[in-house]
Amino acid sequence: ALFADMKMPYTEALLQSIPKIEDRSHTRLNAIPGRPPDLVNPPKGCPFSPRCPNVRETCHHEAPPLIPAADDPTHFYACWYPVGSPAYLERKAERLQARVEKLTRQLAETEQLLELEKRRRPRTGGVLVRMSDVAGLLEGLEKQRQT
């Protein structure tokens, strides 16, 4: 039940951070920001609130009660906004929207930098001349001169 029907967003984040064999080499792993909860001196509220991607104000102040899952009474969880709940889905949509907005800003910044770079580089016959091209030409001329 834990893997097939998880309720805790923190558990979901932990499982998403596991490397996958089918991923390309050097694929960036999903990291969970922050530090694991201090189990000796747990924070007020939910002990996972400092690292939970779906944290809300309630999570910082009140510890959620232990609740049996509706489809499996032997599976208990403690979360105010369990995976699949309307609040969870709302928060997930907010995070996705924020990610889209961030990527859109990064794309616009990259396009601006590319445009500036095009203006900065010298042009010859309508062709953009890169410094590596110039270095290669100079190297070739030096070899010709030596022979």
Tab-separated table of N, CA and C in Angstrom:
chain	number	residue	atom	x	y	z
A	1	ALA	N	0.822	-1.196	0.000
A	1	ALA	CA	0.000	0.000	0.000
A	1	ALA	C	0.864	1.257	0.000
A	2	LEU	N	2.022	1.201	0.644
A	2	LEU	CA	2.877	2.382	0.722
A	2	LEU	C	3.291	2.858	-0.669
A	3	PHE	N	3.711	1.943	-1.530
A	3	PHE	CA	4.197	2.347	-2.849
A	3	PHE	C	3.059	2.522	-3.851
A	4	ALA	N	2.067	1.686	-3.797
A	4	ALA	CA	0.978	1.710	-4.774
A	4	ALA	C	-0.036	2.809	-4.486
A	5	ASP	N	-0.245	3.124	-3.217
A	5	ASP	CA	-1.275	4.099	-2.867
A	5	ASP	C	-0.787	4.992	-1.727
A	6	MET	N	0.333	5.691	-1.972
A	6	MET	CA	0.888	6.539	-0.919
A	6	MET	C	-0.023	7.723	-0.656
A	7	LYS	N	-0.009	8.184	0.561
A	7	LYS	CA	-0.829	9.323	0.969
A	7	LYS	C	0.018	10.535	1.358
A	8	MET	N	1.239	10.279	1.783
A	8	MET	CA	2.098	11.358	2.259
A	8	MET	C	2.870	11.999	1.105
A	9	PRO	N	2.731	13.316	0.905
A	9	PRO	CA	3.512	13.988	-0.138
A	9	PRO	C	5.023	13.821	0.059
A	10	TYR	N	5.460	13.749	1.315
A	10	TYR	CA	6.885	13.566	1.586
A	10	TYR	C	7.348	12.195	1.089
A	11	THR	N	6.522	11.159	1.292
A	11	THR	CA	6.848	9.819	0.793
A	11	THR	C	6.922	9.848	-0.734
A	12	GLU	N	5.984	10.529	-1.345
A	12	GLU	CA	5.993	10.665	-2.801
A	12	GLU	C	7.295	11.330	-3.262
A	13	ALA	N	7.717	12.389	-2.581
A	13	ALA	CA	8.952	13.085	-2.931
A	13	ALA	C	10.167	12.178	-2.747
A	14	LEU	N	10.177	11.389	-1.676
A	14	LEU	CA	11.276	10.449	-1.466
A	14	LEU	C	11.366	9.436	-2.607
A	15	LEU	N	10.231	8.888	-3.004
A	15	LEU	CA	10.221	7.909	-4.088
A	15	LEU	C	10.621	8.540	-5.417
A	16	GLN	N	10.274	9.795	-5.634
A	16	GLN	CA	10.660	10.476	-6.867
A	16	GLN	C	12.145	10.806	-6.904
A	17	SER	N	12.812	10.769	-5.749
A	17	SER	CA	14.244	11.090	-5.700
A	17	SER	C	15.128	9.868	-5.969
A	18	ILE	N	14.539	8.698	-6.092
A	18	ILE	CA	15.304	7.475	-6.350
A	18	ILE	C	15.775	7.467	-7.805
A	19	PRO	N	17.068	7.194	-8.052
A	19	PRO	CA	17.542	7.114	-9.440
A	19	PRO	C	16.815	5.995	-10.191
A	20	LYS	N	16.570	6.222	-11.463
A	20	LYS	CA	15.874	5.228	-12.292
A	20	LYS	C	16.829	4.685	-13.339
A	21	ILE	N	16.866	3.380	-13.486
A	21	ILE	CA	17.794	2.718	-14.396
A	21	ILE	C	17.565	3.153	-15.843
A	22	GLU	N	16.327	3.490	-16.201
A	22	GLU	CA	16.023	3.869	-17.587
A	22	GLU	C	16.408	5.316	-17.912
A	23	ASP	N	16.773	6.113	-16.896
A	23	ASP	CA	17.187	7.495	-17.149
A	23	ASP	C	18.562	7.521	-17.805
A	24	ARG	N	18.783	8.554	-18.611
A	24	ARG	CA	20.089	8.729	-19.243
A	24	ARG	C	21.150	8.921	-18.177
A	25	SER	N	22.380	8.617	-18.533
A	25	SER	CA	23.509	8.820	-17.640
A	25	SER	C	23.600	10.302	-17.265
A	26	HIS	N	23.938	10.579	-16.056
A	26	HIS	CA	24.107	11.931	-15.523
A	26	HIS	C	22.794	12.725	-15.460
A	27	THR	N	21.667	12.032	-15.443
A	27	THR	CA	20.388	12.715	-15.273
A	27	THR	C	20.340	13.284	-13.864
A	28	ARG	N	19.939	14.535	-13.767
A	28	ARG	CA	19.853	15.182	-12.449
A	28	ARG	C	18.773	14.494	-11.620
A	29	LEU	N	19.117	14.164	-10.387
A	29	LEU	CA	18.163	13.523	-9.485
A	29	LEU	C	17.225	14.565	-8.888
A	30	ASN	N	16.020	14.141	-8.570
A	30	ASN	CA	15.085	15.019	-7.866
A	30	ASN	C	15.522	15.074	-6.414
A	31	ALA	N	15.865	16.241	-5.962
A	31	ALA	CA	16.312	16.413	-4.578
A	31	ALA	C	15.191	17.005	-3.743
A	32	ILE	N	15.209	16.672	-2.486
A	32	ILE	CA	14.264	17.259	-1.537
A	32	ILE	C	15.048	18.325	-0.778
A	33	PRO	N	14.643	19.584	-0.889
A	33	PRO	CA	15.403	20.642	-0.220
A	33	PRO	C	15.342	20.514	1.299
A	34	GLY	N	16.336	21.076	1.944
A	34	GLY	CA	16.349	21.096	3.406
A	34	GLY	C	16.975	19.860	4.012
A	35	ARG	N	16.772	19.714	5.308
A	35	ARG	CA	17.351	18.592	6.056
A	35	ARG	C	16.230	17.708	6.575
A	36	PRO	N	16.529	16.416	6.771
A	36	PRO	CA	15.513	15.517	7.347
A	36	PRO	C	15.069	16.026	8.717
A	37	PRO	N	13.865	15.671	9.123
A	37	PRO	CA	13.371	16.176	10.417
A	37	PRO	C	14.195	15.634	11.579
A	38	ASP	N	14.338	16.456	12.596
A	38	ASP	CA	15.010	16.052	13.824
A	38	ASP	C	13.992	15.249	14.630
A	39	LEU	N	14.199	13.947	14.743
A	39	LEU	CA	13.235	13.092	15.430
A	39	LEU	C	13.323	13.209	16.946
A	40	VAL	N	14.451	13.724	17.453
A	40	VAL	CA	14.594	13.943	18.892
A	40	VAL	C	13.878	15.232	19.295
A	41	ASN	N	14.058	16.274	18.508
A	41	ASN	CA	13.403	17.564	18.749
A	41	ASN	C	12.609	17.939	17.499
A	42	PRO	N	11.498	17.271	17.271
A	42	PRO	CA	10.743	17.548	16.038
A	42	PRO	C	10.180	18.964	16.030
A	43	PRO	N	10.022	19.531	14.831
A	43	PRO	CA	9.430	20.878	14.765
A	43	PRO	C	7.973	20.841	15.191
A	44	LYS	N	7.453	21.996	15.541
A	44	LYS	CA	6.042	22.107	15.879
A	44	LYS	C	5.235	21.781	14.615
A	45	GLY	N	4.101	21.156	14.787
A	45	GLY	CA	3.270	20.787	13.643
A	45	GLY	C	3.742	19.476	13.034
A	46	CYS	N	3.604	19.343	11.751
A	46	CYS	CA	4.018	18.128	11.050
A	46	CYS	C	5.544	18.075	10.995
A	47	PRO	N	6.152	16.953	11.384
A	47	PRO	CA	7.616	16.881	11.368
A	47	PRO	C	8.210	16.976	9.963
A	48	PHE	N	7.404	16.762	8.937
A	48	PHE	CA	7.903	16.820	7.567
A	48	PHE	C	7.651	18.170	6.902
A	49	SER	N	6.996	19.082	7.610
A	49	SER	CA	6.625	20.370	7.005
A	49	SER	C	7.807	21.167	6.447
A	50	PRO	N	8.992	21.140	7.082
A	50	PRO	CA	10.091	21.924	6.504
A	50	PRO	C	10.523	21.455	5.107
A	51	ARG	N	10.230	20.196	4.750
A	51	ARG	CA	10.689	19.661	3.459
A	51	ARG	C	9.549	19.241	2.538
A	52	CYS	N	8.327	19.354	2.974
A	52	CYS	CA	7.194	18.873	2.182
A	52	CYS	C	6.880	19.846	1.045
A	53	PRO	N	6.724	19.341	-0.184
A	53	PRO	CA	6.430	20.235	-1.305
A	53	PRO	C	5.019	20.824	-1.260
A	54	ASN	N	4.131	20.253	-0.457
A	54	ASN	CA	2.741	20.723	-0.394
A	54	ASN	C	2.409	21.434	0.904
A	55	VAL	N	3.419	21.873	1.615
A	55	VAL	CA	3.214	22.470	2.931
A	55	VAL	C	2.296	23.689	2.861
A	56	ARG	N	1.464	23.803	3.875
A	56	ARG	CA	0.580	24.954	4.067
A	56	ARG	C	0.794	25.457	5.487
A	57	GLU	N	0.216	26.586	5.803
A	57	GLU	CA	0.405	27.189	7.124
A	57	GLU	C	-0.004	26.235	8.247
A	58	THR	N	-1.096	25.510	8.066
A	58	THR	CA	-1.576	24.554	9.079
A	58	THR	C	-0.489	23.552	9.450
A	59	CYS	N	0.270	23.122	8.460
A	59	CYS	CA	1.298	22.093	8.675
A	59	CYS	C	2.371	22.552	9.659
A	60	HIS	N	2.657	23.843	9.686
A	60	HIS	CA	3.695	24.365	10.584
A	60	HIS	C	3.229	24.481	12.032
A	61	HIS	N	1.917	24.447	12.257
A	61	HIS	CA	1.400	24.707	13.604
A	61	HIS	C	0.692	23.526	14.258
A	62	GLU	N	0.097	22.657	13.447
A	62	GLU	CA	-0.674	21.547	14.006
A	62	GLU	C	-0.198	20.214	13.428
A	63	ALA	N	0.074	19.264	14.305
A	63	ALA	CA	0.426	17.922	13.839
A	63	ALA	C	-0.843	17.221	13.344
A	64	PRO	N	-0.792	16.648	12.154
A	64	PRO	CA	-1.993	15.978	11.641
A	64	PRO	C	-2.264	14.676	12.394
A	65	PRO	N	-3.518	14.292	12.512
A	65	PRO	CA	-3.843	13.034	13.202
A	65	PRO	C	-3.518	11.833	12.313
A	66	LEU	N	-3.313	10.694	12.937
A	66	LEU	CA	-3.084	9.444	12.211
A	66	LEU	C	-4.426	8.940	11.704
A	67	ILE	N	-4.530	8.736	10.377
A	67	ILE	CA	-5.808	8.390	9.735
A	67	ILE	C	-5.641	7.091	8.950
A	68	PRO	N	-6.603	6.165	9.066
A	68	PRO	CA	-6.530	4.958	8.217
A	68	PRO	C	-6.975	5.305	6.790
A	69	ALA	N	-6.297	4.725	5.814
A	69	ALA	CA	-6.683	4.939	4.416
A	69	ALA	C	-8.054	4.315	4.177
A	70	ALA	N	-8.868	4.961	3.364
A	70	ALA	CA	-10.237	4.491	3.114
A	70	ALA	C	-10.266	3.109	2.483
A	71	ASP	N	-9.326	2.841	1.588
A	71	ASP	CA	-9.328	1.560	0.875
A	71	ASP	C	-8.521	0.466	1.573
A	72	ASP	N	-7.776	0.821	2.640
A	72	ASP	CA	-6.979	-0.165	3.366
A	72	ASP	C	-6.855	0.275	4.821
A	73	PRO	N	-7.691	-0.258	5.719
A	73	PRO	CA	-7.672	0.184	7.121
A	73	PRO	C	-6.377	-0.155	7.861
A	74	THR	N	-5.501	-0.955	7.246
A	74	THR	CA	-4.208	-1.246	7.885
A	74	THR	C	-3.142	-0.236	7.459
A	75	HIS	N	-3.465	0.626	6.514
A	75	HIS	CA	-2.539	1.651	6.025
A	75	HIS	C	-2.920	2.982	6.675
A	76	PHE	N	-2.043	3.485	7.539
A	76	PHE	CA	-2.288	4.744	8.236
A	76	PHE	C	-1.368	5.833	7.697
A	77	TYR	N	-1.817	7.053	7.745
A	77	TYR	CA	-0.993	8.188	7.347
A	77	TYR	C	-1.385	9.385	8.207
A	78	ALA	N	-0.484	10.347	8.281
A	78	ALA	CA	-0.741	11.571	9.035
A	78	ALA	C	-0.393	12.753	8.132
A	79	CYS	N	-1.393	13.310	7.496
A	79	CYS	CA	-1.160	14.434	6.585
A	79	CYS	C	-2.449	15.237	6.431
A	80	TRP	N	-2.312	16.553	6.513
A	80	TRP	CA	-3.476	17.416	6.324
A	80	TRP	C	-3.909	17.449	4.860
A	81	TYR	N	-2.962	17.261	3.961
A	81	TYR	CA	-3.239	17.364	2.522
A	81	TYR	C	-2.667	16.143	1.803
A	82	PRO	N	-3.283	14.971	2.001
A	82	PRO	CA	-2.719	13.741	1.442
A	82	PRO	C	-2.736	13.706	-0.093
A	83	VAL	N	-1.847	12.899	-0.640
A	83	VAL	CA	-1.744	12.717	-2.089
A	83	VAL	C	-3.120	12.349	-2.642
A	84	GLY	N	-3.527	13.050	-3.686
A	84	GLY	CA	-4.807	12.780	-4.331
A	84	GLY	C	-5.966	13.612	-3.821
A	85	SER	N	-5.803	14.263	-2.674
A	85	SER	CA	-6.894	15.088	-2.129
A	85	SER	C	-7.030	16.366	-2.959
A	86	PRO	N	-8.191	17.031	-2.899
A	86	PRO	CA	-8.354	18.287	-3.655
A	86	PRO	C	-7.293	19.335	-3.292
A	87	ALA	N	-6.949	19.468	-2.018
A	87	ALA	CA	-5.933	20.443	-1.608
A	87	ALA	C	-4.569	20.077	-2.178
A	88	TYR	N	-4.259	18.787	-2.194
A	88	TYR	CA	-2.993	18.314	-2.775
A	88	TYR	C	-2.942	18.664	-4.262
A	89	LEU	N	-4.018	18.361	-4.986
A	89	LEU	CA	-4.061	18.619	-6.428
A	89	LEU	C	-3.974	20.119	-6.720
A	90	GLU	N	-4.606	20.935	-5.877
A	90	GLU	CA	-4.531	22.389	-6.032
A	90	GLU	C	-3.093	22.874	-5.861
A	91	ARG	N	-2.435	22.378	-4.821
A	91	ARG	CA	-1.040	22.784	-4.546
A	91	ARG	C	-0.117	22.303	-5.656
A	92	LYS	N	-0.355	21.108	-6.167
A	92	LYS	CA	0.463	20.576	-7.256
A	92	LYS	C	0.303	21.442	-8.509
A	93	ALA	N	-0.928	21.868	-8.792
A	93	ALA	CA	-1.182	22.748	-9.936
A	93	ALA	C	-0.471	24.087	-9.748
A	94	GLU	N	-0.462	24.616	-8.520
A	94	GLU	CA	0.239	25.871	-8.231
A	94	GLU	C	1.733	25.724	-8.480
A	95	ARG	N	2.311	24.608	-8.014
A	95	ARG	CA	3.743	24.362	-8.218
A	95	ARG	C	4.079	24.225	-9.703
A	96	LEU	N	3.224	23.523	-10.452
A	96	LEU	CA	3.454	23.375	-11.884
A	96	LEU	C	3.366	24.721	-12.596
A	97	GLN	N	2.400	25.536	-12.214
A	97	GLN	CA	2.254	26.863	-12.812
A	97	GLN	C	3.484	27.718	-12.516
A	98	ALA	N	3.970	27.663	-11.285
A	98	ALA	CA	5.164	28.420	-10.917
A	98	ALA	C	6.367	27.941	-11.728
A	99	ARG	N	6.465	26.642	-11.946
A	99	ARG	CA	7.572	26.080	-12.747
A	99	ARG	C	7.484	26.554	-14.193
A	100	VAL	N	6.280	26.553	-14.759
A	100	VAL	CA	6.079	27.028	-16.133
A	100	VAL	C	6.489	28.498	-16.231
A	101	GLU	N	6.081	29.300	-15.259
A	101	GLU	CA	6.424	30.722	-15.268
A	101	GLU	C	7.933	30.927	-15.166
A	102	LYS	N	8.599	30.138	-14.324
A	102	LYS	CA	10.048	30.247	-14.184
A	102	LYS	C	10.745	29.864	-15.485
A	103	LEU	N	10.323	28.766	-16.098
A	103	LEU	CA	10.933	28.338	-17.358
A	103	LEU	C	10.674	29.345	-18.475
A	104	THR	N	9.500	29.951	-18.481
A	104	THR	CA	9.179	30.969	-19.478
A	104	THR	C	10.098	32.175	-19.322
A	105	ARG	N	10.331	32.603	-18.065
A	105	ARG	CA	11.257	33.713	-17.806
A	105	ARG	C	12.675	33.352	-18.247
A	106	GLN	N	13.113	32.125	-17.924
A	106	GLN	CA	14.459	31.694	-18.306
A	106	GLN	C	14.612	31.647	-19.826
A	107	LEU	N	13.578	31.192	-20.520
A	107	LEU	CA	13.614	31.152	-21.975
A	107	LEU	C	13.726	32.561	-22.552
A	108	ALA	N	12.941	33.488	-22.023
A	108	ALA	CA	12.990	34.875	-22.493
A	108	ALA	C	14.371	35.478	-22.242
A	109	GLU	N	14.960	35.217	-21.069
A	109	GLU	CA	16.300	35.723	-20.756
A	109	GLU	C	17.336	35.125	-21.697
A	110	THR	N	17.227	33.842	-21.982
A	110	THR	CA	18.158	33.177	-22.892
A	110	THR	C	18.048	33.754	-24.295
A	111	GLU	N	16.818	33.981	-24.750
A	111	GLU	CA	16.626	34.579	-26.073
A	111	GLU	C	17.221	35.987	-26.130
A	112	GLN	N	17.083	36.758	-25.053
A	112	GLN	CA	17.676	38.093	-25.010
A	112	GLN	C	19.198	38.007	-25.069
A	113	LEU	N	19.781	37.062	-24.323
A	113	LEU	CA	21.234	36.895	-24.337
A	113	LEU	C	21.724	36.471	-25.718
A	114	LEU	N	20.992	35.576	-26.362
A	114	LEU	CA	21.378	35.157	-27.712
A	114	LEU	C	21.330	36.335	-28.682
A	115	GLU	N	20.316	37.161	-28.559
A	115	GLU	CA	20.194	38.333	-29.430
A	115	GLU	C	21.351	39.296	-29.186
A	116	LEU	N	21.700	39.520	-27.919
A	116	LEU	CA	22.838	40.390	-27.595
A	116	LEU	C	24.131	39.806	-28.148
A	117	GLU	N	24.278	38.495	-28.030
A	117	GLU	CA	25.486	37.831	-28.528
A	117	GLU	C	25.595	37.969	-30.046
A	118	LYS	N	24.480	37.858	-30.750
A	118	LYS	CA	24.490	38.023	-32.209
A	118	LYS	C	24.950	39.428	-32.580
A	119	ARG	N	24.489	40.421	-31.836
A	119	ARG	CA	24.866	41.815	-32.117
A	119	ARG	C	26.326	42.074	-31.794
A	120	ARG	N	26.842	41.398	-30.782
A	120	ARG	CA	28.208	41.625	-30.305
A	120	ARG	C	29.252	41.038	-31.245
A	121	ARG	N	28.957	39.917	-31.866
A	121	ARG	CA	29.938	39.229	-32.714
A	121	ARG	C	30.071	39.926	-34.065
A	122	PRO	N	31.307	39.978	-34.586
A	122	PRO	CA	31.489	40.584	-35.916
A	122	PRO	C	30.863	39.705	-36.995
A	123	ARG	N	30.407	40.343	-38.065
A	123	ARG	CA	29.798	39.610	-39.184
A	123	ARG	C	30.665	39.798	-40.426
A	124	THR	N	30.756	38.757	-41.225
A	124	THR	CA	31.466	38.822	-42.487
A	124	THR	C	30.577	38.210	-43.550
A	125	GLY	N	30.213	38.995	-44.548
A	125	GLY	CA	29.382	38.491	-45.634
A	125	GLY	C	28.066	37.919	-45.150
A	126	GLY	N	27.510	38.480	-44.087
A	126	GLY	CA	26.229	38.000	-43.591
A	126	GLY	C	26.343	36.741	-42.743
A	127	VAL	N	27.549	36.223	-42.556
A	127	VAL	CA	27.751	35.004	-41.773
A	127	VAL	C	28.324	35.390	-40.412
A	128	LEU	N	27.795	34.807	-39.378
A	128	LEU	CA	28.276	35.078	-38.033
A	128	LEU	C	29.656	34.445	-37.857
A	129	VAL	N	30.627	35.220	-37.426
A	129	VAL	CA	31.988	34.717	-37.248
A	129	VAL	C	32.201	34.443	-35.764
A	130	ARG	N	32.493	33.200	-35.433
A	130	ARG	CA	32.758	32.840	-34.041
A	130	ARG	C	34.249	32.948	-33.765
A	131	MET	N	34.583	33.165	-32.518
A	131	MET	CA	35.991	33.273	-32.138
A	131	MET	C	36.740	31.985	-32.464
A	132	SER	N	36.087	30.830	-32.324
A	132	SER	CA	36.751	29.571	-32.651
A	132	SER	C	37.062	29.502	-34.145
A	133	ASP	N	36.164	30.080	-34.967
A	133	ASP	CA	36.426	30.124	-36.412
A	133	ASP	C	37.656	30.974	-36.695
A	134	VAL	N	37.730	32.134	-36.047
A	134	VAL	CA	38.861	33.034	-36.234
A	134	VAL	C	40.152	32.346	-35.788
A	135	ALA	N	40.109	31.673	-34.635
A	135	ALA	CA	41.291	30.973	-34.129
A	135	ALA	C	41.737	29.905	-35.113
A	136	GLY	N	40.795	29.173	-35.685
A	136	GLY	CA	41.124	28.144	-36.672
A	136	GLY	C	41.752	28.727	-37.918
A	137	LEU	N	41.241	29.865	-38.382
A	137	LEU	CA	41.810	30.533	-39.557
A	137	LEU	C	43.229	31.014	-39.278
A	138	LEU	N	43.429	31.597	-38.111
A	138	LEU	CA	44.764	32.077	-37.749
A	138	LEU	C	45.762	30.924	-37.652
A	139	GLU	N	45.312	29.830	-37.097
A	139	GLU	CA	46.171	28.654	-36.974
A	139	GLU	C	46.568	28.138	-38.364
A	140	GLY	N	45.602	28.094	-39.277
A	140	GLY	CA	45.873	27.650	-40.645
A	140	GLY	C	46.841	28.575	-41.356
A	141	LEU	N	46.689	29.887	-41.181
A	141	LEU	CA	47.600	30.850	-41.787
A	141	LEU	C	49.014	30.700	-41.240
A	142	GLU	N	49.122	30.453	-39.951
A	142	GLU	CA	50.432	30.268	-39.317
A	142	GLU	C	51.132	29.035	-39.889
A	143	LYS	N	50.403	27.943	-40.103
A	143	LYS	CA	50.980	26.725	-40.680
A	143	LYS	C	51.457	26.987	-42.102
A	144	GLN	N	50.645	27.713	-42.882
A	144	GLN	CA	51.009	28.032	-44.269
A	144	GLN	C	52.272	28.878	-44.297
A	145	ARG	N	52.383	29.806	-43.392
A	145	ARG	CA	53.528	30.700	-43.356
A	145	ARG	C	54.813	29.950	-43.005
A	146	GLN	N	54.698	28.911	-42.175
A	146	GLN	CA	55.860	28.142	-41.754
A	146	GLN	C	56.386	27.247	-42.871
A	147	THR	N	55.540	26.882	-43.846
A	147	THR	CA	55.982	25.974	-44.919
A	147	THR	C	56.564	26.703	-46.100
